[in-house]
Amino acid sequence: MKPARLFALIAALLAFPLAAQAPGSFQQRLLDAHNQERARIGVKPLVWSPVLAAQARVWADELARRGVFEHASERFGAGENLWMGTSGYYQPEAMVGSFIREKQYFRPGTFPEVSTTGKWQDVGHYTQLIWAGTSQLGCATSMANGRDILVCRYYPAGNVRGQNVP
């Protein structure tokens, strides 16, 4: 999608308020999985953002179209977690669970010194998920070559060098 078209889509979506998803929906289950872990450590819950979900949809579709798996270079101030797995096999809680499993290597501290392995990349999905300053979430999936691709966007972005992680 061309940048001008993407900006127009984002501007149109900004007219809509942040909205809760239907109980039991795929989006609500993604949000709940994030917020259960945030509640466990005492961090405020995220709210669903249709703007972030639209951005995530555009990027998920682009990854599927190109057959690649990489972070977007332009995220409009949002953080991003990516996941990929066998199409139709994983539930939303398992997708988010892959981010949460990184907590086994997490230690509270100042980013990027937050991993017991010495590499922040080993906990980067988890630290974005629990980042206290992040307040909004939007996710979307796309499918390519028998694989589901999940893109989650977080606003404002976490994993900021020099800031504390709970």
mmCIF file with all atom_site columns, C-alpha atoms in Angstrom:
data_model
loop_
_atom_site.group_PDB
_atom_site.id
_atom_site.type_symbol
_atom_site.label_atom_id
_atom_site.label_alt_id
_atom_site.label_comp_id
_atom_site.label_asym_id
_atom_site.label_entity_id
_atom_site.label_seq_id
_atom_site.pdbx_PDB_ins_code
_atom_site.Cartn_x
_atom_site.Cartn_y
_atom_site.Cartn_z
_atom_site.occupancy
_atom_site.B_iso_or_equiv
_atom_site.pdbx_formal_charge
_atom_site.auth_seq_id
_atom_site.auth_comp_id
_atom_site.auth_asym_id
_atom_site.auth_atom_id
_atom_site.pdbx_PDB_model_num
ATOM 1   C CA . MET A 1 1   ? 0.000   0.000   0.000  1.00 0.00 ? 1   MET A CA 1
ATOM 2   C CA . LYS A 1 2   ? 1.332   3.408   -0.949 1.00 0.00 ? 2   LYS A CA 1
ATOM 3   C CA . PRO A 1 3   ? 2.131   5.796   1.934  1.00 0.00 ? 3   PRO A CA 1
ATOM 4   C CA . ALA A 1 4   ? -0.482  8.378   0.852  1.00 0.00 ? 4   ALA A CA 1
ATOM 5   C CA . ARG A 1 5   ? -3.210  5.725   0.829  1.00 0.00 ? 5   ARG A CA 1
ATOM 6   C CA . LEU A 1 6   ? -2.072  4.390   4.201  1.00 0.00 ? 6   LEU A CA 1
ATOM 7   C CA . PHE A 1 7   ? -2.126  7.885   5.730  1.00 0.00 ? 7   PHE A CA 1
ATOM 8   C CA . ALA A 1 8   ? -5.659  8.424   4.376  1.00 0.00 ? 8   ALA A CA 1
ATOM 9   C CA . LEU A 1 9   ? -6.777  5.132   5.935  1.00 0.00 ? 9   LEU A CA 1
ATOM 10  C CA . ILE A 1 10  ? -5.230  6.057   9.271  1.00 0.00 ? 10  ILE A CA 1
ATOM 11  C CA . ALA A 1 11  ? -6.802  9.532   9.199  1.00 0.00 ? 11  ALA A CA 1
ATOM 12  C CA . ALA A 1 12  ? -10.225 8.028   8.512  1.00 0.00 ? 12  ALA A CA 1
ATOM 13  C CA . LEU A 1 13  ? -9.857  5.574   11.350 1.00 0.00 ? 13  LEU A CA 1
ATOM 14  C CA . LEU A 1 14  ? -8.789  8.278   13.800 1.00 0.00 ? 14  LEU A CA 1
ATOM 15  C CA . ALA A 1 15  ? -12.358 9.563   13.639 1.00 0.00 ? 15  ALA A CA 1
ATOM 16  C CA . PHE A 1 16  ? -13.498 6.420   15.460 1.00 0.00 ? 16  PHE A CA 1
ATOM 17  C CA . PRO A 1 17  ? -13.076 6.175   19.235 1.00 0.00 ? 17  PRO A CA 1
ATOM 18  C CA . LEU A 1 18  ? -11.133 3.359   20.825 1.00 0.00 ? 18  LEU A CA 1
ATOM 19  C CA . ALA A 1 19  ? -13.577 0.492   21.044 1.00 0.00 ? 19  ALA A CA 1
ATOM 20  C CA . ALA A 1 20  ? -13.867 -2.753  22.923 1.00 0.00 ? 20  ALA A CA 1
ATOM 21  C CA . GLN A 1 21  ? -14.230 -5.844  20.820 1.00 0.00 ? 21  GLN A CA 1
ATOM 22  C CA . ALA A 1 22  ? -17.143 -8.263  20.946 1.00 0.00 ? 22  ALA A CA 1
ATOM 23  C CA . PRO A 1 23  ? -16.795 -10.712 23.854 1.00 0.00 ? 23  PRO A CA 1
ATOM 24  C CA . GLY A 1 24  ? -15.096 -13.885 22.684 1.00 0.00 ? 24  GLY A CA 1
ATOM 25  C CA . SER A 1 25  ? -13.932 -12.386 19.371 1.00 0.00 ? 25  SER A CA 1
ATOM 26  C CA . PHE A 1 26  ? -10.442 -13.099 18.095 1.00 0.00 ? 26  PHE A CA 1
ATOM 27  C CA . GLN A 1 27  ? -9.427  -9.502  18.811 1.00 0.00 ? 27  GLN A CA 1
ATOM 28  C CA . GLN A 1 28  ? -10.891 -9.560  22.325 1.00 0.00 ? 28  GLN A CA 1
ATOM 29  C CA . ARG A 1 29  ? -9.058  -12.796 23.080 1.00 0.00 ? 29  ARG A CA 1
ATOM 30  C CA . LEU A 1 30  ? -5.759  -11.244 21.926 1.00 0.00 ? 30  LEU A CA 1
ATOM 31  C CA . LEU A 1 31  ? -6.417  -8.202  24.109 1.00 0.00 ? 31  LEU A CA 1
ATOM 32  C CA . ASP A 1 32  ? -7.393  -10.362 27.091 1.00 0.00 ? 32  ASP A CA 1
ATOM 33  C CA . ALA A 1 33  ? -4.256  -12.507 26.746 1.00 0.00 ? 33  ALA A CA 1
ATOM 34  C CA . HIS A 1 34  ? -2.094  -9.371  26.823 1.00 0.00 ? 34  HIS A CA 1
ATOM 35  C CA . ASN A 1 35  ? -3.983  -7.861  29.742 1.00 0.00 ? 35  ASN A CA 1
ATOM 36  C CA . GLN A 1 36  ? -3.905  -11.019 31.853 1.00 0.00 ? 36  GLN A CA 1
ATOM 37  C CA . GLU A 1 37  ? -0.110  -10.914 31.863 1.00 0.00 ? 37  GLU A CA 1
ATOM 38  C CA . ARG A 1 38  ? -0.061  -7.159  32.479 1.00 0.00 ? 38  ARG A CA 1
ATOM 39  C CA . ALA A 1 39  ? -2.449  -7.619  35.437 1.00 0.00 ? 39  ALA A CA 1
ATOM 40  C CA . ARG A 1 40  ? -0.262  -10.398 36.804 1.00 0.00 ? 40  ARG A CA 1
ATOM 41  C CA . ILE A 1 41  ? 2.632   -7.964  37.184 1.00 0.00 ? 41  ILE A CA 1
ATOM 42  C CA . GLY A 1 42  ? 0.527   -4.931  38.154 1.00 0.00 ? 42  GLY A CA 1
ATOM 43  C CA . VAL A 1 43  ? 0.629   -2.922  34.908 1.00 0.00 ? 43  VAL A CA 1
ATOM 44  C CA . LYS A 1 44  ? -2.415  -1.031  33.599 1.00 0.00 ? 44  LYS A CA 1
ATOM 45  C CA . PRO A 1 45  ? -4.447  -2.854  30.936 1.00 0.00 ? 45  PRO A CA 1
ATOM 46  C CA . LEU A 1 46  ? -4.229  -2.016  27.268 1.00 0.00 ? 46  LEU A CA 1
ATOM 47  C CA . VAL A 1 47  ? -7.222  -0.787  25.273 1.00 0.00 ? 47  VAL A CA 1
ATOM 48  C CA . TRP A 1 48  ? -7.988  -1.915  21.738 1.00 0.00 ? 48  TRP A CA 1
ATOM 49  C CA . SER A 1 49  ? -7.187  0.587   18.982 1.00 0.00 ? 49  SER A CA 1
ATOM 50  C CA . PRO A 1 50  ? -8.851  0.195   15.588 1.00 0.00 ? 50  PRO A CA 1
ATOM 51  C CA . VAL A 1 51  ? -6.155  2.486   14.143 1.00 0.00 ? 51  VAL A CA 1
ATOM 52  C CA . LEU A 1 52  ? -3.366  0.186   15.324 1.00 0.00 ? 52  LEU A CA 1
ATOM 53  C CA . ALA A 1 53  ? -5.350  -2.846  14.148 1.00 0.00 ? 53  ALA A CA 1
ATOM 54  C CA . ALA A 1 54  ? -5.674  -1.268  10.683 1.00 0.00 ? 54  ALA A CA 1
ATOM 55  C CA . GLN A 1 55  ? -1.938  -0.571  10.572 1.00 0.00 ? 55  GLN A CA 1
ATOM 56  C CA . ALA A 1 56  ? -1.260  -4.151  11.686 1.00 0.00 ? 56  ALA A CA 1
ATOM 57  C CA . ARG A 1 57  ? -3.602  -5.458  8.966  1.00 0.00 ? 57  ARG A CA 1
ATOM 58  C CA . VAL A 1 58  ? -1.776  -3.515  6.261  1.00 0.00 ? 58  VAL A CA 1
ATOM 59  C CA . TRP A 1 59  ? 1.587   -4.864  7.413  1.00 0.00 ? 59  TRP A CA 1
ATOM 60  C CA . ALA A 1 60  ? 0.370   -8.464  7.913  1.00 0.00 ? 60  ALA A CA 1
ATOM 61  C CA . ASP A 1 61  ? -1.068  -8.453  4.389  1.00 0.00 ? 61  ASP A CA 1
ATOM 62  C CA . GLU A 1 62  ? 2.179   -7.005  3.024  1.00 0.00 ? 62  GLU A CA 1
ATOM 63  C CA . LEU A 1 63  ? 4.246   -9.724  4.742  1.00 0.00 ? 63  LEU A CA 1
ATOM 64  C CA . ALA A 1 64  ? 1.925   -12.385 3.327  1.00 0.00 ? 64  ALA A CA 1
ATOM 65  C CA . ARG A 1 65  ? 2.034   -10.857 -0.166 1.00 0.00 ? 65  ARG A CA 1
ATOM 66  C CA . ARG A 1 66  ? 5.841   -10.617 -0.205 1.00 0.00 ? 66  ARG A CA 1
ATOM 67  C CA . GLY A 1 67  ? 6.447   -13.906 1.599  1.00 0.00 ? 67  GLY A CA 1
ATOM 68  C CA . VAL A 1 68  ? 8.764   -12.345 4.170  1.00 0.00 ? 68  VAL A CA 1
ATOM 69  C CA . PHE A 1 69  ? 8.796   -12.053 7.959  1.00 0.00 ? 69  PHE A CA 1
ATOM 70  C CA . GLU A 1 70  ? 10.272  -8.753  9.117  1.00 0.00 ? 70  GLU A CA 1
ATOM 71  C CA . HIS A 1 71  ? 9.385   -5.693  11.150 1.00 0.00 ? 71  HIS A CA 1
ATOM 72  C CA . ALA A 1 72  ? 7.959   -2.681  9.375  1.00 0.00 ? 72  ALA A CA 1
ATOM 73  C CA . SER A 1 73  ? 10.417  0.172   8.969  1.00 0.00 ? 73  SER A CA 1
ATOM 74  C CA . GLU A 1 74  ? 7.655   2.750   9.546  1.00 0.00 ? 74  GLU A CA 1
ATOM 75  C CA . ARG A 1 75  ? 5.391   2.154   12.547 1.00 0.00 ? 75  ARG A CA 1
ATOM 76  C CA . PHE A 1 76  ? 4.118   5.684   13.293 1.00 0.00 ? 76  PHE A CA 1
ATOM 77  C CA . GLY A 1 77  ? 5.500   5.654   16.861 1.00 0.00 ? 77  GLY A CA 1
ATOM 78  C CA . ALA A 1 78  ? 4.171   2.187   17.657 1.00 0.00 ? 78  ALA A CA 1
ATOM 79  C CA . GLY A 1 79  ? 6.034   -0.895  18.817 1.00 0.00 ? 79  GLY A CA 1
ATOM 80  C CA . GLU A 1 80  ? 5.526   -4.166  16.996 1.00 0.00 ? 80  GLU A CA 1
ATOM 81  C CA . ASN A 1 81  ? 5.516   -7.870  17.823 1.00 0.00 ? 81  ASN A CA 1
ATOM 82  C CA . LEU A 1 82  ? 5.363   -10.500 15.083 1.00 0.00 ? 82  LEU A CA 1
ATOM 83  C CA . TRP A 1 83  ? 4.374   -14.159 15.270 1.00 0.00 ? 83  TRP A CA 1
ATOM 84  C CA . MET A 1 84  ? 4.003   -16.901 12.653 1.00 0.00 ? 84  MET A CA 1
ATOM 85  C CA . GLY A 1 85  ? 2.673   -20.465 12.865 1.00 0.00 ? 85  GLY A CA 1
ATOM 86  C CA . THR A 1 86  ? 0.766   -23.181 11.050 1.00 0.00 ? 86  THR A CA 1
ATOM 87  C CA . SER A 1 87  ? -2.454  -21.713 9.662  1.00 0.00 ? 87  SER A CA 1
ATOM 88  C CA . GLY A 1 88  ? -5.588  -22.477 11.664 1.00 0.00 ? 88  GLY A CA 1
ATOM 89  C CA . TYR A 1 89  ? -3.719  -24.421 14.333 1.00 0.00 ? 89  TYR A CA 1
ATOM 90  C CA . TYR A 1 90  ? -3.039  -21.799 17.025 1.00 0.00 ? 90  TYR A CA 1
ATOM 91  C CA . GLN A 1 91  ? -5.540  -19.976 19.207 1.00 0.00 ? 91  GLN A CA 1
ATOM 92  C CA . PRO A 1 92  ? -4.984  -16.273 20.021 1.00 0.00 ? 92  PRO A CA 1
ATOM 93  C CA . GLU A 1 93  ? -3.877  -17.126 23.565 1.00 0.00 ? 93  GLU A CA 1
ATOM 94  C CA . ALA A 1 94  ? -1.137  -19.418 22.216 1.00 0.00 ? 94  ALA A CA 1
ATOM 95  C CA . MET A 1 95  ? 0.064   -16.734 19.804 1.00 0.00 ? 95  MET A CA 1
ATOM 96  C CA . VAL A 1 96  ? 0.396   -14.185 22.612 1.00 0.00 ? 96  VAL A CA 1
ATOM 97  C CA . GLY A 1 97  ? 1.724   -16.963 24.853 1.00 0.00 ? 97  GLY A CA 1
ATOM 98  C CA . SER A 1 98  ? 4.811   -17.178 22.648 1.00 0.00 ? 98  SER A CA 1
ATOM 99  C CA . PHE A 1 99  ? 5.606   -13.558 23.587 1.00 0.00 ? 99  PHE A CA 1
ATOM 100 C CA . ILE A 1 100 ? 4.905   -14.249 27.259 1.00 0.00 ? 100 ILE A CA 1
ATOM 101 C CA . ARG A 1 101 ? 7.174   -17.328 27.369 1.00 0.00 ? 101 ARG A CA 1
ATOM 102 C CA . GLU A 1 102 ? 10.136  -14.982 26.994 1.00 0.00 ? 102 GLU A CA 1
ATOM 103 C CA . LYS A 1 103 ? 9.610   -13.964 30.631 1.00 0.00 ? 103 LYS A CA 1
ATOM 104 C CA . GLN A 1 104 ? 11.713  -16.982 31.612 1.00 0.00 ? 104 GLN A CA 1
ATOM 105 C CA . TYR A 1 105 ? 14.750  -14.911 30.560 1.00 0.00 ? 105 TYR A CA 1
ATOM 106 C CA . PHE A 1 106 ? 13.459  -11.562 31.830 1.00 0.00 ? 106 PHE A CA 1
ATOM 107 C CA . ARG A 1 107 ? 14.841  -9.651  34.778 1.00 0.00 ? 107 ARG A CA 1
ATOM 108 C CA . PRO A 1 108 ? 13.499  -6.244  35.824 1.00 0.00 ? 108 PRO A CA 1
ATOM 109 C CA . GLY A 1 109 ? 15.857  -3.392  35.123 1.00 0.00 ? 109 GLY A CA 1
ATOM 110 C CA . THR A 1 110 ? 16.738  -0.587  32.770 1.00 0.00 ? 110 THR A CA 1
ATOM 111 C CA . PHE A 1 111 ? 16.272  -1.379  29.095 1.00 0.00 ? 111 PHE A CA 1
ATOM 112 C CA . PRO A 1 112 ? 18.204  -2.988  27.392 1.00 0.00 ? 112 PRO A CA 1
ATOM 113 C CA . GLU A 1 113 ? 19.792  -4.656  30.455 1.00 0.00 ? 113 GLU A CA 1
ATOM 114 C CA . VAL A 1 114 ? 16.712  -6.815  31.118 1.00 0.00 ? 114 VAL A CA 1
ATOM 115 C CA . SER A 1 115 ? 17.690  -10.321 30.060 1.00 0.00 ? 115 SER A CA 1
ATOM 116 C CA . THR A 1 116 ? 19.373  -13.087 32.027 1.00 0.00 ? 116 THR A CA 1
ATOM 117 C CA . THR A 1 117 ? 20.995  -14.177 28.741 1.00 0.00 ? 117 THR A CA 1
ATOM 118 C CA . GLY A 1 118 ? 22.620  -10.788 28.189 1.00 0.00 ? 118 GLY A CA 1
ATOM 119 C CA . LYS A 1 119 ? 20.645  -10.245 24.949 1.00 0.00 ? 119 LYS A CA 1
ATOM 120 C CA . TRP A 1 120 ? 17.569  -8.019  25.167 1.00 0.00 ? 120 TRP A CA 1
ATOM 121 C CA . GLN A 1 121 ? 16.297  -9.629  21.956 1.00 0.00 ? 121 GLN A CA 1
ATOM 122 C CA . ASP A 1 122 ? 15.566  -12.768 23.986 1.00 0.00 ? 122 ASP A CA 1
ATOM 123 C CA . VAL A 1 123 ? 12.894  -10.833 25.918 1.00 0.00 ? 123 VAL A CA 1
ATOM 124 C CA . GLY A 1 124 ? 11.952  -8.026  23.501 1.00 0.00 ? 124 GLY A CA 1
ATOM 125 C CA . HIS A 1 125 ? 8.457   -9.316  22.701 1.00 0.00 ? 125 HIS A CA 1
ATOM 126 C CA . TYR A 1 126 ? 7.720   -9.773  26.398 1.00 0.00 ? 126 TYR A CA 1
ATOM 127 C CA . THR A 1 127 ? 9.063   -6.374  27.457 1.00 0.00 ? 127 THR A CA 1
ATOM 128 C CA . GLN A 1 128 ? 6.960   -4.667  24.769 1.00 0.00 ? 128 GLN A CA 1
ATOM 129 C CA . LEU A 1 129 ? 3.895   -6.550  25.991 1.00 0.00 ? 129 LEU A CA 1
ATOM 130 C CA . ILE A 1 130 ? 4.410   -5.459  29.625 1.00 0.00 ? 130 ILE A CA 1
ATOM 131 C CA . TRP A 1 131 ? 5.795   -1.960  28.932 1.00 0.00 ? 131 TRP A CA 1
ATOM 132 C CA . ALA A 1 132 ? 4.104   0.277   31.507 1.00 0.00 ? 132 ALA A CA 1
ATOM 133 C CA . GLY A 1 133 ? 3.944   3.324   29.215 1.00 0.00 ? 133 GLY A CA 1
ATOM 134 C CA . THR A 1 134 ? 2.126   1.456   26.461 1.00 0.00 ? 134 THR A CA 1
ATOM 135 C CA . SER A 1 135 ? -1.642  1.968   26.579 1.00 0.00 ? 135 SER A CA 1
ATOM 136 C CA . GLN A 1 136 ? -3.073  0.807   23.232 1.00 0.00 ? 136 GLN A CA 1
ATOM 137 C CA . LEU A 1 137 ? -2.999  -2.419  21.235 1.00 0.00 ? 137 LEU A CA 1
ATOM 138 C CA . GLY A 1 138 ? -4.134  -3.407  17.755 1.00 0.00 ? 138 GLY A CA 1
ATOM 139 C CA . CYS A 1 139 ? -3.425  -6.728  16.051 1.00 0.00 ? 139 CYS A CA 1
ATOM 140 C CA . ALA A 1 140 ? -4.281  -8.441  12.787 1.00 0.00 ? 140 ALA A CA 1
ATOM 141 C CA . THR A 1 141 ? -3.511  -11.677 11.005 1.00 0.00 ? 141 THR A CA 1
ATOM 142 C CA . SER A 1 142 ? -2.934  -12.689 7.432  1.00 0.00 ? 142 SER A CA 1
ATOM 143 C CA . MET A 1 143 ? -2.174  -16.039 5.822  1.00 0.00 ? 143 MET A CA 1
ATOM 144 C CA . ALA A 1 144 ? 0.526   -17.095 3.377  1.00 0.00 ? 144 ALA A CA 1
ATOM 145 C CA . ASN A 1 145 ? 1.846   -20.501 2.358  1.00 0.00 ? 145 ASN A CA 1
ATOM 146 C CA . GLY A 1 146 ? -0.075  -22.352 5.060  1.00 0.00 ? 146 GLY A CA 1
ATOM 147 C CA . ARG A 1 147 ? 1.078   -20.016 7.812  1.00 0.00 ? 147 ARG A CA 1
ATOM 148 C CA . ASP A 1 148 ? -0.781  -17.443 9.895  1.00 0.00 ? 148 ASP A CA 1
ATOM 149 C CA . ILE A 1 149 ? 1.096   -14.200 10.421 1.00 0.00 ? 149 ILE A CA 1
ATOM 150 C CA . LEU A 1 150 ? 0.157   -12.119 13.464 1.00 0.00 ? 150 LEU A CA 1
ATOM 151 C CA . VAL A 1 151 ? 1.184   -8.480  13.710 1.00 0.00 ? 151 VAL A CA 1
ATOM 152 C CA . CYS A 1 152 ? 0.539   -6.650  16.978 1.00 0.00 ? 152 CYS A CA 1
ATOM 153 C CA . ARG A 1 153 ? 1.112   -2.914  17.264 1.00 0.00 ? 153 ARG A CA 1
ATOM 154 C CA . TYR A 1 154 ? 1.584   -1.156  20.615 1.00 0.00 ? 154 TYR A CA 1
ATOM 155 C CA . TYR A 1 155 ? 1.271   2.571   21.292 1.00 0.00 ? 155 TYR A CA 1
ATOM 156 C CA . PRO A 1 156 ? 3.291   4.256   22.459 1.00 0.00 ? 156 PRO A CA 1
ATOM 157 C CA . ALA A 1 157 ? 6.204   1.971   21.672 1.00 0.00 ? 157 ALA A CA 1
ATOM 158 C CA . GLY A 1 158 ? 8.095   0.292   24.471 1.00 0.00 ? 158 GLY A CA 1
ATOM 159 C CA . ASN A 1 159 ? 11.645  -1.019  24.659 1.00 0.00 ? 159 ASN A CA 1
ATOM 160 C CA . VAL A 1 160 ? 13.064  2.469   25.063 1.00 0.00 ? 160 VAL A CA 1
ATOM 161 C CA . ARG A 1 161 ? 16.749  2.551   25.941 1.00 0.00 ? 161 ARG A CA 1
ATOM 162 C CA . GLY A 1 162 ? 17.410  3.899   29.441 1.00 0.00 ? 162 GLY A CA 1
ATOM 163 C CA . GLN A 1 163 ? 13.858  3.396   30.754 1.00 0.00 ? 163 GLN A CA 1
ATOM 164 C CA . ASN A 1 164 ? 12.855  0.974   33.482 1.00 0.00 ? 164 ASN A CA 1
ATOM 165 C CA . VAL A 1 165 ? 10.942  -2.210  32.741 1.00 0.00 ? 165 VAL A CA 1
ATOM 166 C CA . PRO A 1 166 ? 8.770   -3.555  35.582 1.00 0.00 ? 166 PRO A CA 1
#
